[in-house]
Tab-separated table of C-alpha atoms in Angstrom:
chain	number	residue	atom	x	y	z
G	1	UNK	CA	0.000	0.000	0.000
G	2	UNK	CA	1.400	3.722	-0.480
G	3	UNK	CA	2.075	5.877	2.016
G	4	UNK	CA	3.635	9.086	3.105
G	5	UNK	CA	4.891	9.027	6.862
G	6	UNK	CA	6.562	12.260	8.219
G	7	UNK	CA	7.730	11.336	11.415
G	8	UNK	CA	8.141	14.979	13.146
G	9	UNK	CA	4.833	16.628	14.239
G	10	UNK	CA	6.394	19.369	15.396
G	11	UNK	CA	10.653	20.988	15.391
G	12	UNK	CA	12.121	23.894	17.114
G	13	UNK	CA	15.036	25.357	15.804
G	14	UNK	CA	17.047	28.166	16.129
G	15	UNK	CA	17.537	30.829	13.590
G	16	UNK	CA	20.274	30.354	11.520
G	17	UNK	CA	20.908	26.561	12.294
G	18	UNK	CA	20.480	23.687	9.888
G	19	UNK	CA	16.842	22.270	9.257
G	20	UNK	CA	15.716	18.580	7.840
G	21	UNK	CA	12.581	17.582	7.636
G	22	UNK	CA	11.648	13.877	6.952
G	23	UNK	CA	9.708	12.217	5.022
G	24	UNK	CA	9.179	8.542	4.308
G	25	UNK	CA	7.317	7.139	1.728
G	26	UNK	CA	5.989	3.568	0.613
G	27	UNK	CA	4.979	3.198	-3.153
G	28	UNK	CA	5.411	0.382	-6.012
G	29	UNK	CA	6.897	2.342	-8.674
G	30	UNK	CA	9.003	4.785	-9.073
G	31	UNK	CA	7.785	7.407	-6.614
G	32	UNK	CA	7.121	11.213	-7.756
G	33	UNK	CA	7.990	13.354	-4.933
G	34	UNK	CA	6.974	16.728	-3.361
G	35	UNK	CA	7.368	19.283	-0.959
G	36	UNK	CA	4.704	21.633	-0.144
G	37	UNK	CA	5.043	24.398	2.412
G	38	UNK	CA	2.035	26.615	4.426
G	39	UNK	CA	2.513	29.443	6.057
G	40	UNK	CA	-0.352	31.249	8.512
G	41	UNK	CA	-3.216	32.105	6.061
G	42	UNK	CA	-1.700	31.331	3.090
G	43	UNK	CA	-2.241	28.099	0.370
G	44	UNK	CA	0.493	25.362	0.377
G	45	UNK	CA	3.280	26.279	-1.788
G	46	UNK	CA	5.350	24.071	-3.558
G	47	UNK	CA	9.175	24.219	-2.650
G	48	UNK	CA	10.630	21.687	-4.931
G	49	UNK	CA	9.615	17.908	-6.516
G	50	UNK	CA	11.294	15.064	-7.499
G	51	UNK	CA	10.591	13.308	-10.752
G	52	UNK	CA	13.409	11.148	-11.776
G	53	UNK	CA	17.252	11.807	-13.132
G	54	UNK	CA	19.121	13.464	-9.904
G	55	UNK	CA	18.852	12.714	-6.825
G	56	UNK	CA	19.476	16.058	-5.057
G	57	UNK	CA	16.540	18.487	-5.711
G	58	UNK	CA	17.242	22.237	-4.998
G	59	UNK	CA	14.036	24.455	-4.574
G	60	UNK	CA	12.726	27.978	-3.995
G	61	UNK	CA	13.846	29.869	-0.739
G	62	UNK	CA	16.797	28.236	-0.522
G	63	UNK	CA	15.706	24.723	0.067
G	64	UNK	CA	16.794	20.972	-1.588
G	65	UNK	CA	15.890	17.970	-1.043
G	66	UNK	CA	17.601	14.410	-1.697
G	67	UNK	CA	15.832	11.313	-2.614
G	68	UNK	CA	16.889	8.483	-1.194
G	69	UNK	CA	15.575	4.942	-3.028
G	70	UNK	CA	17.256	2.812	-0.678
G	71	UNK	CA	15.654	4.294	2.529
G	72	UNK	CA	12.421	5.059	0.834
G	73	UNK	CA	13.510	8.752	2.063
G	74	UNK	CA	12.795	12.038	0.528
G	75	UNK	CA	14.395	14.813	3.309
G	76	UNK	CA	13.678	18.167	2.632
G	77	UNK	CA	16.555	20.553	3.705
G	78	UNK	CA	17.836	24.239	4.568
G	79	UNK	CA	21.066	25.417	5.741
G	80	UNK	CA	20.278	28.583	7.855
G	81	UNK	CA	16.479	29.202	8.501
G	82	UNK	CA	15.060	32.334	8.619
G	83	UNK	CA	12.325	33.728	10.855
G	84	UNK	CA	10.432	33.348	7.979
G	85	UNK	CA	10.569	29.587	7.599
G	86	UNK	CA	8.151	29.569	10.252
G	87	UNK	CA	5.327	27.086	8.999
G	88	UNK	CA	3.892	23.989	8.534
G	89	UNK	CA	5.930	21.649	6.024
G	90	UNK	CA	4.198	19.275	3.645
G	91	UNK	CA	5.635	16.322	2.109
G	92	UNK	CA	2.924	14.140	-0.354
G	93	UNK	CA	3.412	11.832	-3.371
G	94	UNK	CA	1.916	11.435	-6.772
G	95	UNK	CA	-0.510	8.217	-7.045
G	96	UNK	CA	-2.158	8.712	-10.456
G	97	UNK	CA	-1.094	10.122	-13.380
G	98	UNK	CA	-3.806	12.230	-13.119
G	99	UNK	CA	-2.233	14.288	-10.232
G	100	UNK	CA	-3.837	13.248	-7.202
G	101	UNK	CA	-2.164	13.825	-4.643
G	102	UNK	CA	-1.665	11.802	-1.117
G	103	UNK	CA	0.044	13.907	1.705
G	104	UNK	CA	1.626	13.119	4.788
G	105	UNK	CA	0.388	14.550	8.253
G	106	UNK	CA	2.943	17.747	8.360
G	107	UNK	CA	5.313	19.448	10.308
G	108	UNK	CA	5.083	22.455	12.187
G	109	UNK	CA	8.384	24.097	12.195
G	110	UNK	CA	8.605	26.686	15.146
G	111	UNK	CA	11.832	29.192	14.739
G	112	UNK	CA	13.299	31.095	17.861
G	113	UNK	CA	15.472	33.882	18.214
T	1	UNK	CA	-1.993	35.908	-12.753
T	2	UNK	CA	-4.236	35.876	-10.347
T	3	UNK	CA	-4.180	32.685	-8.351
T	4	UNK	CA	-6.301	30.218	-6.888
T	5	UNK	CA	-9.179	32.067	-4.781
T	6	UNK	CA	-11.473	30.747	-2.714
T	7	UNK	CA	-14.139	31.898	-0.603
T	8	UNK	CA	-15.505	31.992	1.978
T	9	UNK	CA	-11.953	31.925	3.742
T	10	UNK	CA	-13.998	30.736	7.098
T	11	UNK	CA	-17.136	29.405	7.891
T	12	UNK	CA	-18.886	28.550	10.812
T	13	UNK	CA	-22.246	26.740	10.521
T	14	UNK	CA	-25.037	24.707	12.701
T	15	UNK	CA	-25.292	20.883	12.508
T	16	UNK	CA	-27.699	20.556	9.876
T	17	UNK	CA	-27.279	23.580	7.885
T	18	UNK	CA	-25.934	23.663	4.127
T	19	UNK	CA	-22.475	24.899	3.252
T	20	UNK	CA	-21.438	25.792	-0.045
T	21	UNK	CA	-17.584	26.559	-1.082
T	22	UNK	CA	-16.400	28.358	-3.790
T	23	UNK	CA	-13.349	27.651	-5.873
T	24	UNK	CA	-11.648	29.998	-8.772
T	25	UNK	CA	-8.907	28.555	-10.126
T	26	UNK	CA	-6.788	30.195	-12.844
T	27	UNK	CA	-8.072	31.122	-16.288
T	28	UNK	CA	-7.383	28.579	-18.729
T	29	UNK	CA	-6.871	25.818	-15.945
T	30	UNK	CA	-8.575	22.628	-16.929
T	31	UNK	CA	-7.830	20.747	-13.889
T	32	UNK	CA	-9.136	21.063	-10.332
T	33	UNK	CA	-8.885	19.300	-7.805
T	34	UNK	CA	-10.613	19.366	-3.897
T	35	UNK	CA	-8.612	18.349	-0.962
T	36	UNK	CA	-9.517	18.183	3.115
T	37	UNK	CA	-7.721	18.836	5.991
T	38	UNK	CA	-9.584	17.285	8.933
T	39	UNK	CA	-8.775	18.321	12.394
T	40	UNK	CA	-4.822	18.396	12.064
T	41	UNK	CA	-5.102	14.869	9.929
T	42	UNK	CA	-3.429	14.386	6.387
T	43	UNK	CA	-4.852	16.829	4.020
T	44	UNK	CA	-6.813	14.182	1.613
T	45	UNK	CA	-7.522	13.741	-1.722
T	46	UNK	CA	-11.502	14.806	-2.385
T	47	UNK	CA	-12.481	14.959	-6.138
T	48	UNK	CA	-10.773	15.943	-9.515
T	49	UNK	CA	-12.122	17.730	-12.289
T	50	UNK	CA	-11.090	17.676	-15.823
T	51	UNK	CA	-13.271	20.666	-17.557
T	52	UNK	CA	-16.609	20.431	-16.280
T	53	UNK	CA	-16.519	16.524	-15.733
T	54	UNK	CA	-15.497	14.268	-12.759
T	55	UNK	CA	-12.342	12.562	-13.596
T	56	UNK	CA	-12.113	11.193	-10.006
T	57	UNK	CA	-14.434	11.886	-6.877
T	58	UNK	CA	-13.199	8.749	-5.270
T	59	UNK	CA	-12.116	10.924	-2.100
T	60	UNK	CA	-15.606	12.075	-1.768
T	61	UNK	CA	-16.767	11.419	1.969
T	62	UNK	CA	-20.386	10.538	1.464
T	63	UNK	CA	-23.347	11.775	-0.542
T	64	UNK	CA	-23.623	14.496	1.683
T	65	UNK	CA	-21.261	16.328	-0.744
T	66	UNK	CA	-21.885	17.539	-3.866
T	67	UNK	CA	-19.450	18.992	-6.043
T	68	UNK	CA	-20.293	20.708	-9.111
T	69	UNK	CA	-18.299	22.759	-11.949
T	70	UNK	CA	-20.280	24.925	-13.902
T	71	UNK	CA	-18.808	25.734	-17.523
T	72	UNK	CA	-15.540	24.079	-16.585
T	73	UNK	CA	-14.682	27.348	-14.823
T	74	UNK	CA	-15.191	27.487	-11.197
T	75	UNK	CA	-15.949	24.826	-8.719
T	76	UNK	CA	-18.368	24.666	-6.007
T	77	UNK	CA	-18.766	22.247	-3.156
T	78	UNK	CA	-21.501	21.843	-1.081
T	79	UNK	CA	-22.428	19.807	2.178
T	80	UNK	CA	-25.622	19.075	2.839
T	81	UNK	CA	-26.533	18.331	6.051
T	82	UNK	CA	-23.173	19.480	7.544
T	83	UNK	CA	-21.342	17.200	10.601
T	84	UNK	CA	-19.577	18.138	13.001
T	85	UNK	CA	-16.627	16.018	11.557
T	86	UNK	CA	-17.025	17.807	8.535
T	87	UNK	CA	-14.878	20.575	10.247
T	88	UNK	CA	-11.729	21.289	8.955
T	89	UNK	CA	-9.812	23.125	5.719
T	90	UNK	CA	-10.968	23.161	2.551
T	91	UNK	CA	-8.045	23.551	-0.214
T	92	UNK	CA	-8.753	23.887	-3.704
T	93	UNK	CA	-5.876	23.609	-6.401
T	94	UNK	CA	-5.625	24.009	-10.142
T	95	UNK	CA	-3.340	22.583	-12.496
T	96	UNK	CA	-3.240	23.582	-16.677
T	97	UNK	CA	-2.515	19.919	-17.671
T	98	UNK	CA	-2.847	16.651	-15.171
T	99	UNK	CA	0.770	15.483	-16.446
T	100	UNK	CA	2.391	18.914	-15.344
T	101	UNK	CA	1.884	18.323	-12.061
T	102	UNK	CA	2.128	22.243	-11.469
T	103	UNK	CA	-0.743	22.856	-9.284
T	104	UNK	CA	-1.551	26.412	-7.888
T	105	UNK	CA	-3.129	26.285	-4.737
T	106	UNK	CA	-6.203	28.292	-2.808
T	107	UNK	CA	-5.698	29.433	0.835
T	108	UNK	CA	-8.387	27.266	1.689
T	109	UNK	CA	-11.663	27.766	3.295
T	110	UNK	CA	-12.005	26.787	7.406
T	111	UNK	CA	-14.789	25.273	7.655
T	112	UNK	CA	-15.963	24.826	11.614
T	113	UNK	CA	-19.544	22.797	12.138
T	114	UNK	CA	-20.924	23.558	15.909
């Protein structure tokens, strides 16, 4: 069966640290890959996605991603947050090729000072 | 280019009442697609439309919905009576073609049934 596990609910992290975010995913074929991002009262906004060819996926604001087909892993990363990067963090996964979508449950990524 | 709007952006209705949700996605945007976000859960898959038709509505909770797109333009979804687990975020996205996987999506509507 597919499925798209995040296993963080919720991170802290300091501005200007590192961030990863993972995301696990079970699927037959070869997996199409996303990350979506929401902040307060906005829509989700795609960061980057994964389709095939390599495996290190850079993306807007200054986030990549690698896929991982070995550990079924698709980790969304980011150097140095921002204060901005405050926001709940998306990862989902094609299951048709008509473009539904199947999402895991989030993270909530809280930044400090 | 305007985006994807939808509206209300929240709603908060009686057990029993109707509910209807509007979705604009962009001009020239044959695919749209309805998703849910129940009480912090996965956001999930609701219904796809290709035009004016269903391509997929397989996500559709029960018959109390009823989804609609008039012209192939925008999108309306209605529940009829509402639940109270019917709460929760109502996103909307639009895509130009399926394949593209490029959707553009709405801020959502918060739907809250009391």
């Amino acid at each position: 069966a597919q499925s798209v596990t995040q296993p963080d609910i919720h991170i802290t992290v300091s501005e200007g640290a590192s961030l990863e975010l993972r995301c696990n995913y079970s699927y037959g074929a070869t997996p199409y890959l996303f990350w979506y991002v929401q902040s307060p009262g906005q829509g989700l906004q795609l960061l980057l996605k994964y389709f095939s060819g390599d495996t290190l996926v850079q993306g807007i604001k200054g986030f990549e991603a690698e896929f991982k087909r070995s550990q079924s892993s698709f980790n969304l990363r980011k150097p140095s947050v921002h204060w901005s990067d405050a926001a709940e963090y998306f990862c989902a996964l094609l299951t048709d090729s008509w473009g539904k979508l199947q999402f895991g449950a989030g993270t909530q990524v809280v930044v400090t000072p | 280019e305007a985006g994807v709007t939808q509206f209300p952006s929240h709603s908060v209705i009686e057990k029993g009442q109707t509910v209807t949700l509007r979705c604009d996605p962009i001009s020239g945007h044959d695919n749209l697609y309805w998703y849910r976000r129940v009480m912090g859960k996965e956001i999930k898959f609701l219904l796809h439309f290709v035009k004016e038709s269903k391509q997929d509505e397989s996500g559709m909770p029960n018959n109390r919905f009823l989804a609609e797109r008039t012209g192939g333009t925008y999108s309306t979804l209605k529940v009829q009576p509402a639940e109270l687990e019917d709460s929760g975020v109502y996103f909307c996205a639009s895509s130009q073609e399926a394949e593209d996987y490029g959707y553009t999506f709405g801020s959502g509507t918060r739907l809250t049934v009391v």
